[in-house]
Coordinates of C-alpha atoms (C1' of nucleotides) in Angstrom, one line a residue:
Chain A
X160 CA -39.9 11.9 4.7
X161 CA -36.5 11.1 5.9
X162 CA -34.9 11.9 2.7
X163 CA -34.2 15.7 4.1
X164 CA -31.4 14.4 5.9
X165 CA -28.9 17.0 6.0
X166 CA -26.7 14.6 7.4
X167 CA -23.3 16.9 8.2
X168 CA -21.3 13.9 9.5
X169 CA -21.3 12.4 5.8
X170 CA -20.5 15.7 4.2
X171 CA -17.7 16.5 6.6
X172 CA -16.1 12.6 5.5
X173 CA -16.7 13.3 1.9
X174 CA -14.8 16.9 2.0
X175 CA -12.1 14.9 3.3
X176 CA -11.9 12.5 1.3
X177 CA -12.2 14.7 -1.4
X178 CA -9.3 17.3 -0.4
X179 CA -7.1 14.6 0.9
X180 CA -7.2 13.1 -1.9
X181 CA -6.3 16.3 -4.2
X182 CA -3.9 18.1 -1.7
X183 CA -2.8 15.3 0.5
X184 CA -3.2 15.8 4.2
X185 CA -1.0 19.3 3.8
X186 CA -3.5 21.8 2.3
X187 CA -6.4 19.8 3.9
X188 CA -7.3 21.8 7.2
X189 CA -10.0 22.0 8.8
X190 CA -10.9 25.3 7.8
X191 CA -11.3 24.1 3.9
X192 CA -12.8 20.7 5.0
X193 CA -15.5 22.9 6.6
X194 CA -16.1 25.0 3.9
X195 CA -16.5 22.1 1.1
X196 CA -18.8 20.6 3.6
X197 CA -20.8 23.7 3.8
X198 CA -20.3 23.5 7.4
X199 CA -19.1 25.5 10.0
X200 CA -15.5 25.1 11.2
X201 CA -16.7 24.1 15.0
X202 CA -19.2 21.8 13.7
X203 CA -16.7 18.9 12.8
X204 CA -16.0 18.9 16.3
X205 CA -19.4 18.1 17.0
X206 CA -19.0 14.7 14.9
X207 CA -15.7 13.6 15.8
X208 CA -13.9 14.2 18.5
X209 CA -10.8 15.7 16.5
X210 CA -9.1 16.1 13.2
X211 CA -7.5 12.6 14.0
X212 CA -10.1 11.1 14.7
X213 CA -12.0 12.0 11.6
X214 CA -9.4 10.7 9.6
X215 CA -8.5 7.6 11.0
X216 CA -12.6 7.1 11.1
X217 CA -13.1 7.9 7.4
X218 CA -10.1 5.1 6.5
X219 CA -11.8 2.8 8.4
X220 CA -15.1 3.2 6.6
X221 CA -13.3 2.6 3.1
X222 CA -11.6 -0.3 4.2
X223 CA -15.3 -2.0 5.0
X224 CA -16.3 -1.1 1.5
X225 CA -13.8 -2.2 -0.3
X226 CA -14.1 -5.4 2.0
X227 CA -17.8 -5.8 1.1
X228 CA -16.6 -5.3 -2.8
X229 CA -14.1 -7.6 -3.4
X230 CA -16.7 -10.2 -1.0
X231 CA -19.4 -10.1 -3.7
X232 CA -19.2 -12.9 -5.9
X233 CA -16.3 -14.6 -4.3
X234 CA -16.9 -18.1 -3.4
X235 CA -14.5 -20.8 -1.6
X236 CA -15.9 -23.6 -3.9
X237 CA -14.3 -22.4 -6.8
X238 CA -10.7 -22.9 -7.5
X239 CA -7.5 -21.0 -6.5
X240 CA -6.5 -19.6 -9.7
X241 CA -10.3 -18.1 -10.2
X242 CA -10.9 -16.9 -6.6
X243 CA -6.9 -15.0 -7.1
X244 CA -8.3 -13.5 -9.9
X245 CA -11.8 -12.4 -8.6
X246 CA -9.6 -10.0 -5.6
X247 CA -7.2 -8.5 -8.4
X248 CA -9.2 -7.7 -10.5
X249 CA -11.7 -7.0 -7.9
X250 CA -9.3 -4.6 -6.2
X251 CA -8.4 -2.8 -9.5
X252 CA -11.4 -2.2 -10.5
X253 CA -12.8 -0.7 -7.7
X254 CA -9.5 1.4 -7.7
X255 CA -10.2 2.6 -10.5
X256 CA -14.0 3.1 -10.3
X257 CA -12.9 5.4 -6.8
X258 CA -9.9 7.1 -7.5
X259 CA -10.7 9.7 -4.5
X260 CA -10.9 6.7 -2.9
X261 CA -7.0 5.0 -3.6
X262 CA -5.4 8.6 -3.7
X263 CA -6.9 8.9 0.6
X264 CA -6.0 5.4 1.2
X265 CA -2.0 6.1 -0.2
X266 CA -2.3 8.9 1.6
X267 CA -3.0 7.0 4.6
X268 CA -0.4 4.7 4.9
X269 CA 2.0 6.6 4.0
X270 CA 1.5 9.5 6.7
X271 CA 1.3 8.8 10.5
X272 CA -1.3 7.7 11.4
X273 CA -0.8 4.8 8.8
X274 CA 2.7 3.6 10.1
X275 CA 0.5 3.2 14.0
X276 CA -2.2 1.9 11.9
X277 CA 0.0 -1.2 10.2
X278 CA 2.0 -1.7 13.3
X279 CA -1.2 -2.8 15.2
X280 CA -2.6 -4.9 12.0
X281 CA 0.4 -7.0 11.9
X282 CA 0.3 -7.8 15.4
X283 CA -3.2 -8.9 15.4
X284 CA -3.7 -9.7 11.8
X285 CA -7.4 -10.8 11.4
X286 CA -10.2 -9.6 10.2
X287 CA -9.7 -8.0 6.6
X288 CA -6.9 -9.9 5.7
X289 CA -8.4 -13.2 6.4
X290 CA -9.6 -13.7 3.0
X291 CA -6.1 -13.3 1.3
X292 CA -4.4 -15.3 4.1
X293 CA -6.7 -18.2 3.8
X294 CA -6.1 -18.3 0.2
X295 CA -2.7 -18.4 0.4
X296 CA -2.0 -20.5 3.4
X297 CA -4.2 -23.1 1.1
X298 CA -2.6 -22.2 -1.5
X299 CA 1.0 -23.3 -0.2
X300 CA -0.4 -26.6 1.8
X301 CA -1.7 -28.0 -1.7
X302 CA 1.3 -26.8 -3.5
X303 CA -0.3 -24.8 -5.5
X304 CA 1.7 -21.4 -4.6
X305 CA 5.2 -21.1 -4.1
X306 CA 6.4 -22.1 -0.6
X307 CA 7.1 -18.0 0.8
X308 CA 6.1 -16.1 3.8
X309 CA 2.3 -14.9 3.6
X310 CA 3.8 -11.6 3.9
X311 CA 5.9 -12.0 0.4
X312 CA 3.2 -13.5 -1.4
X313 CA 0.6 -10.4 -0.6
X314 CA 3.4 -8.4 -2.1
X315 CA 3.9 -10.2 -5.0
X316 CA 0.1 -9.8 -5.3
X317 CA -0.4 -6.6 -4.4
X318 CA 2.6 -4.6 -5.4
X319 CA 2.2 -4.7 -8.5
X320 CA -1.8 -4.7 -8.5
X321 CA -1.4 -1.2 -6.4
X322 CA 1.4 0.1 -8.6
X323 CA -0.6 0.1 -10.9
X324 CA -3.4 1.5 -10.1
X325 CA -1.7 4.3 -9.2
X326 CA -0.3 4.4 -13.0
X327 CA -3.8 4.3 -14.4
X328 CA -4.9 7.2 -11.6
X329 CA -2.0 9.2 -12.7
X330 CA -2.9 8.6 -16.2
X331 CA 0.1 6.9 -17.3
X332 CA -1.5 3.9 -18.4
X333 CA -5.2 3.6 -19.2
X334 CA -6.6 -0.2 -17.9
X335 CA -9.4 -1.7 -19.3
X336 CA -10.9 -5.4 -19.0
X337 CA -8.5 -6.7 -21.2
X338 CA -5.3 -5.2 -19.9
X339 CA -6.5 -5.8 -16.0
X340 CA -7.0 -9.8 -16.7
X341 CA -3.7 -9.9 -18.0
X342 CA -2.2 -7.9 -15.3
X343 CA -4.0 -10.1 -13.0
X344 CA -2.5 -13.8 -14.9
X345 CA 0.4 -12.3 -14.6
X346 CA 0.7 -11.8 -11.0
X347 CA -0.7 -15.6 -10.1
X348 CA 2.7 -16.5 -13.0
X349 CA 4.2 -15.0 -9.8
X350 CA 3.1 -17.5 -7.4
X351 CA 2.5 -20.3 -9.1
X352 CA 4.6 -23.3 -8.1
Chain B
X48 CA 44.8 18.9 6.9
X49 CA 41.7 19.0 5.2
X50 CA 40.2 16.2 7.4
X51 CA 38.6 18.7 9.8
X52 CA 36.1 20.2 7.4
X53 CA 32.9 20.7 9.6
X54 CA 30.3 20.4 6.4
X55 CA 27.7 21.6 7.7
X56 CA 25.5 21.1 4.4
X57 CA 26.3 17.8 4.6
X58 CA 25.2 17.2 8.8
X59 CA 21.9 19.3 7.7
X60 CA 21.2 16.7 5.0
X61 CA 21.9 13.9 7.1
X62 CA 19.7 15.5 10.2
X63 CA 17.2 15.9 7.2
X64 CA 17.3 12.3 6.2
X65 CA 17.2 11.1 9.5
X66 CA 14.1 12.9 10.6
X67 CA 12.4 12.5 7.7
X68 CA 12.9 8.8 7.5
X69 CA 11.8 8.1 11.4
X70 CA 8.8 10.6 11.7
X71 CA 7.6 11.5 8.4
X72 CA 7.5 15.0 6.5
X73 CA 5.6 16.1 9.6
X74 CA 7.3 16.3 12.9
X75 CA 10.8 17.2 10.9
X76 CA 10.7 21.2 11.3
X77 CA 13.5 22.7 10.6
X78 CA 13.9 23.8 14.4
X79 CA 14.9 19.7 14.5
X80 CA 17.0 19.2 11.7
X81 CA 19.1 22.7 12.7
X82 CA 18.9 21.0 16.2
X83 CA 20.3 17.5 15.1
X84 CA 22.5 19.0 12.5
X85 CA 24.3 20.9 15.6
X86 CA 23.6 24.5 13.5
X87 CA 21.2 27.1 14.0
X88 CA 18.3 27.8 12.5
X89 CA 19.2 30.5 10.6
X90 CA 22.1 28.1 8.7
X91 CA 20.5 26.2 7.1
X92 CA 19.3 28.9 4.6
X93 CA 22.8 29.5 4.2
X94 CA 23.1 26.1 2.1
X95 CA 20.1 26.0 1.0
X96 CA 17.4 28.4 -0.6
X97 CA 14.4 27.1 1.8
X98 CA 13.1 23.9 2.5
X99 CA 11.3 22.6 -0.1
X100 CA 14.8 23.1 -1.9
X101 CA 16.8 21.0 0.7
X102 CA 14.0 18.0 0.5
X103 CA 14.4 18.0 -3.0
X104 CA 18.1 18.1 -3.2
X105 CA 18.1 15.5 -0.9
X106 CA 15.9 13.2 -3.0
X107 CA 17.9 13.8 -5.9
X108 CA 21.2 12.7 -4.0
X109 CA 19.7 9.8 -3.0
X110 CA 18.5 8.5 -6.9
X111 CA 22.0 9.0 -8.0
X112 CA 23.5 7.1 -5.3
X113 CA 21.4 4.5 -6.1
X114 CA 21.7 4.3 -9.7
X115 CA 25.0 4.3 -9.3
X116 CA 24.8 1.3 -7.1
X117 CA 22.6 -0.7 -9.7
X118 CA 25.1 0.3 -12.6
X119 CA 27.6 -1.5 -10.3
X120 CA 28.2 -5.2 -12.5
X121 CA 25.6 -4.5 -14.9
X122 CA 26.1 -5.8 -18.1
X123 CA 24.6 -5.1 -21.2
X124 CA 26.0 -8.2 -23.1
X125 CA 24.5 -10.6 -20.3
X126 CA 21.2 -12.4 -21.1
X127 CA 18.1 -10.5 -20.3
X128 CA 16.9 -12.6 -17.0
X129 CA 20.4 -12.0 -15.4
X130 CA 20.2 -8.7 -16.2
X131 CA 16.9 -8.4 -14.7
X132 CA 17.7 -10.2 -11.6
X133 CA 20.5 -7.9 -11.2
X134 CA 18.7 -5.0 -11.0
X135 CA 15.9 -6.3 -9.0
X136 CA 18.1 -8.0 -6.4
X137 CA 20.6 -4.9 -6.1
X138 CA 17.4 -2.7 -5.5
X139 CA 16.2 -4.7 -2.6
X140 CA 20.1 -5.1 -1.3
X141 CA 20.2 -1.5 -1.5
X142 CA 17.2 -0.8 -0.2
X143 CA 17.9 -3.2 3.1
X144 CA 21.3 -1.8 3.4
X145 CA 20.3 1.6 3.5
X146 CA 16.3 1.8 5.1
X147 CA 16.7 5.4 6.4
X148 CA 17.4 5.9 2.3
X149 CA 14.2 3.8 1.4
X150 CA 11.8 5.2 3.9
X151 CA 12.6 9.0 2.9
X152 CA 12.5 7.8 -0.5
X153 CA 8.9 6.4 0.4
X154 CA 8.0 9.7 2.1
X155 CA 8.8 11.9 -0.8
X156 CA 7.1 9.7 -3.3
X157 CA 3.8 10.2 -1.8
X158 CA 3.9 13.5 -1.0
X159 CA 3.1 16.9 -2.8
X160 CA 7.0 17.4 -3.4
X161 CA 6.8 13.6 -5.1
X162 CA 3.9 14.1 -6.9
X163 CA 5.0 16.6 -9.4
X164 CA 8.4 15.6 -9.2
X165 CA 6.5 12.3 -11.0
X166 CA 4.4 14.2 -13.3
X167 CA 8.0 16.3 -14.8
X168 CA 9.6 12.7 -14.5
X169 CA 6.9 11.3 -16.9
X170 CA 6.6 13.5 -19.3
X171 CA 10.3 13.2 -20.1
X172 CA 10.9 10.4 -19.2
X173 CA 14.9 10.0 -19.2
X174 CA 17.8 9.5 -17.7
X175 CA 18.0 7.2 -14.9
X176 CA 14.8 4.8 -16.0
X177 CA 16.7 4.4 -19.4
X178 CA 18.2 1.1 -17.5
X179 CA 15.0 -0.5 -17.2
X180 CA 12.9 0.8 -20.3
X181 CA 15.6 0.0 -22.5
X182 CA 16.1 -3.6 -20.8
X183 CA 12.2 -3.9 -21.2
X184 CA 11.9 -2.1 -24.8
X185 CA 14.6 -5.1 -26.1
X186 CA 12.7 -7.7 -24.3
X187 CA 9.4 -7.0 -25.3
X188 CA 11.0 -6.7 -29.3
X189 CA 13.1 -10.4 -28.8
X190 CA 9.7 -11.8 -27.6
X191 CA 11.4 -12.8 -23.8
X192 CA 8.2 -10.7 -22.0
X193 CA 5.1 -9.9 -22.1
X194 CA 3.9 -7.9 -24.5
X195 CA 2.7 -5.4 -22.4
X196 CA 2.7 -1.3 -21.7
X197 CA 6.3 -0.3 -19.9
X198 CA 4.9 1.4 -17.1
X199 CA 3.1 -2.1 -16.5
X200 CA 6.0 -4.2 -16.8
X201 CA 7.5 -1.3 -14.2
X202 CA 4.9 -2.2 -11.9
X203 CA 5.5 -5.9 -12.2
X204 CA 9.2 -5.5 -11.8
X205 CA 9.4 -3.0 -8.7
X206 CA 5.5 -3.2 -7.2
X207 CA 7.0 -5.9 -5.3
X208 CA 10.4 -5.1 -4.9
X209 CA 9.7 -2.0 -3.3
X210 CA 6.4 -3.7 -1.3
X211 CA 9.2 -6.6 0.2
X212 CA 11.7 -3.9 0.6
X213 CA 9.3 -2.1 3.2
X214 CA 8.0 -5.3 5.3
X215 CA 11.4 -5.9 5.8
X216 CA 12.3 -2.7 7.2
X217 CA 8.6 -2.6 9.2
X218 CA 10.3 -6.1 10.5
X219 CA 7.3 -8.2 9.1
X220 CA 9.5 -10.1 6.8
X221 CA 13.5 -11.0 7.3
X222 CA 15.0 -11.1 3.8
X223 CA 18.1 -13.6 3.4
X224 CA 19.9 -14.0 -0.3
X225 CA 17.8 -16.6 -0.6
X226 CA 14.5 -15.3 -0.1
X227 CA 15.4 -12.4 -2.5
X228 CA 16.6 -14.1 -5.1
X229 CA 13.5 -16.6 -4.9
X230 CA 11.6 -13.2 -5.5
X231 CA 13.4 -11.8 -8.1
X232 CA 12.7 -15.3 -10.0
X233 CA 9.1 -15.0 -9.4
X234 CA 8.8 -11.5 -10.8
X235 CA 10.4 -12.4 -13.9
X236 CA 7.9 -15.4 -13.7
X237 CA 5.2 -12.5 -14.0
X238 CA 7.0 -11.0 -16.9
X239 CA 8.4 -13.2 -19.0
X240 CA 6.3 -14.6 -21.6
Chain C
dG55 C1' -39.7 27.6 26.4
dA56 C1' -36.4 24.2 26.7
dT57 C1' -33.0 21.4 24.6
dA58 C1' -29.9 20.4 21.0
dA59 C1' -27.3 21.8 16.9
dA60 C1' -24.6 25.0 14.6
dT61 C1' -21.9 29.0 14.3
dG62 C1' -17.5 31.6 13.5
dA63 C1' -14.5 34.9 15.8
dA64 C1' -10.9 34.2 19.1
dT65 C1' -6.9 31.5 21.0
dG66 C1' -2.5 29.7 21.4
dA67 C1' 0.8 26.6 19.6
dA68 C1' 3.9 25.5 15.8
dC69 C1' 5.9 26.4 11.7
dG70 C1' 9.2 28.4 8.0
dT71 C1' 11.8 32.2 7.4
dT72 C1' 14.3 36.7 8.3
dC73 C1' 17.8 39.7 9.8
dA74 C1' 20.4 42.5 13.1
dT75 C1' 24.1 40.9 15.5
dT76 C1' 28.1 38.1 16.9
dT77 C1' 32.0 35.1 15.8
dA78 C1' 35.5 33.3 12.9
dA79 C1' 38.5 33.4 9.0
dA80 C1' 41.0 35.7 5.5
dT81 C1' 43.5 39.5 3.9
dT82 C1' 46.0 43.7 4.2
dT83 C1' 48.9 46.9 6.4
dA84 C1' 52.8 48.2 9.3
Chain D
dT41 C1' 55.1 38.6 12.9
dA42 C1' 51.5 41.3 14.9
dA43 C1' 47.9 44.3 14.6
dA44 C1' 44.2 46.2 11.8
dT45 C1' 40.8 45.7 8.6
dT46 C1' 37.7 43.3 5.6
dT47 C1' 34.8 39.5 4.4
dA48 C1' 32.3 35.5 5.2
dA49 C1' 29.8 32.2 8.3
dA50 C1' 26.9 31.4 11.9
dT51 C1' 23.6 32.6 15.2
dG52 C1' 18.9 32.6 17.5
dA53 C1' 15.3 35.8 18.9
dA54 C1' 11.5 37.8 16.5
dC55 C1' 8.0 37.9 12.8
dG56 C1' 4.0 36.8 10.2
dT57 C1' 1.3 33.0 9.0
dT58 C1' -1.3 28.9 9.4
dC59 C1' -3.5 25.6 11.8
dA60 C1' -6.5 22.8 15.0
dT61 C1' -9.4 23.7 18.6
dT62 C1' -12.6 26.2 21.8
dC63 C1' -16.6 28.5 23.4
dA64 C1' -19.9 32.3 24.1
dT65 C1' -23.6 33.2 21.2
dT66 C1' -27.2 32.3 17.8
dT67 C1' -30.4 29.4 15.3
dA68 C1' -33.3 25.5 14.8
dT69 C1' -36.3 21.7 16.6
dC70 C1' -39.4 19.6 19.5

DNA sequence: GATAAATGAATGAACGTTCATTTAAATTTA
DNA sequence: TAAATTTAAATGAACGTTCATTCATTTATC
């Protein structure tokens, strides 16, 4: 009988990431993120230590799971092209599966505490990363990608792959299968030798 | 002796730009920009109607100046790669010329102001994206791209434009002529059939 | 009955905006 | 031209509101 979990912490992080992602981080105080949470307003402070905090905590948490997402099934035996494929496609469709999700983590980076947050990840760039600069660093040594900075071929990748996302969130395009692997070839016809 | 016009809209818009660009939408009251504007308070609602007003006027300054910049040597009886390289490279030149422009830009797009200033720009969808949809609508007809949705080819075109533009200006990457025009070539490798 | 969890009214700081007042410029009058 | 008068521009203290955060008190748990 530990279903009956009220568990406050998780519903404080999902009224965030719920009004964040609707409002932006204007419109999302505390006040409302208690209220959605059915919680009271002092209680998020007995979770995290402040509003901060809680936000930069909640990003943190979606960037493990869509880490552990674009992990399953990928597998360094098989070939560049395929494993490029498996993280577009990967990313997009996870995007579009969590759309609360890609509206917080816009939100993110483009606020604040995301400009801090990058700052620091370049410096020490590990971790998360790893998998895309592995790929490509291999990628470029066996001449298999076009000889540019890491940083230019993650854009090339991921510009594009983000963009849109955000289209199909917006409803300005509407992905499926089909539409995604093409969107995905067509991003490795960008860094292809 | 008309040299000594004061202008204050214009310092307020500047102050505005400025602010917005180095801290965000957050942390630019209007207590600041007056304050970096030299002007009270109080003036700017002399210029302009209240805040929202001035961000958005502001924005829209900034597109024309930058459509203006693009039109600058564009040809419509060129062939469509050059005219696509044109645009893409004059984006990023104007975009590393002018990063104050970019990052407010950047901060408008993702905020509430940018949001619905994206859904009216959708729905009719005019004016200053006629450069690219018509470049794309002829390409896509001559068999030279991809036949896929516009707002797709968009997001191959400027997802990576705009996602270079920005590590250049965080400092992760240092754009030269001949790093952009290798990545202008490799997003028309990602449209062109 | 003791400890921990939860509450929500109260607090003070920060914000956009207003407006009574001052300063400057333009216009009229002598 | 100089003074007087009118009009516009500019000011910044004050206002009402909103927000994150606190804490004395209540409620639940063991």
């Amino acid at each position: 009988m530990d279903e009956v979990k009220p568990d406050k912490r998780e519903a404080i992080l999902q009224a965030t990431l719920q009004l964040v992602a609707e409002h932006g981080f204007h419109d999302a105080p505390c006040s409302l993120i208690a209220e959605r949470a059915g919680v009271a307003a002092g209680t998020i402070y007995r979770y995290f230590e402040n509003k901060d905090v809680l936000i930069l905590e909640l990003y943190r948490e979606l960037e493990t799971k869509i880490n552990s997402a674009l992990l399953d099934g990928y597998s360094l035996d098989k070939p560049f092209r395929e494993r490029f494929i498996h993280l577009v496609t990967g990313l997009l469709n996870f995007f579009i599966l969590h759309p609360k999700e890609f509206k917080y983590i816009e939100q993110f980076h483009n606020s604040p505490y995301g400009v801090a947050f990058r700052r620091d990840r370049i410096m020490g760039q590990s971790e998360d990363c790893g998998i895309y600069v592995e790929l490509f660093k291999q990628g470029i040594a066996q001449q298999v990608l076009k000889d540019l900075p890491l940083a230019v071929l993650c854009d090339l990748a991921f510009g594009p792959t983000v963009s849109v996302a955000r289209n199909h969130i917006l409803g300005v395009v509407q992905l499926d299968d089909n539409l995604i692997s093409q969107i995905a070839a067509a991003c490795w016809d960008s860094m292809k030798r």
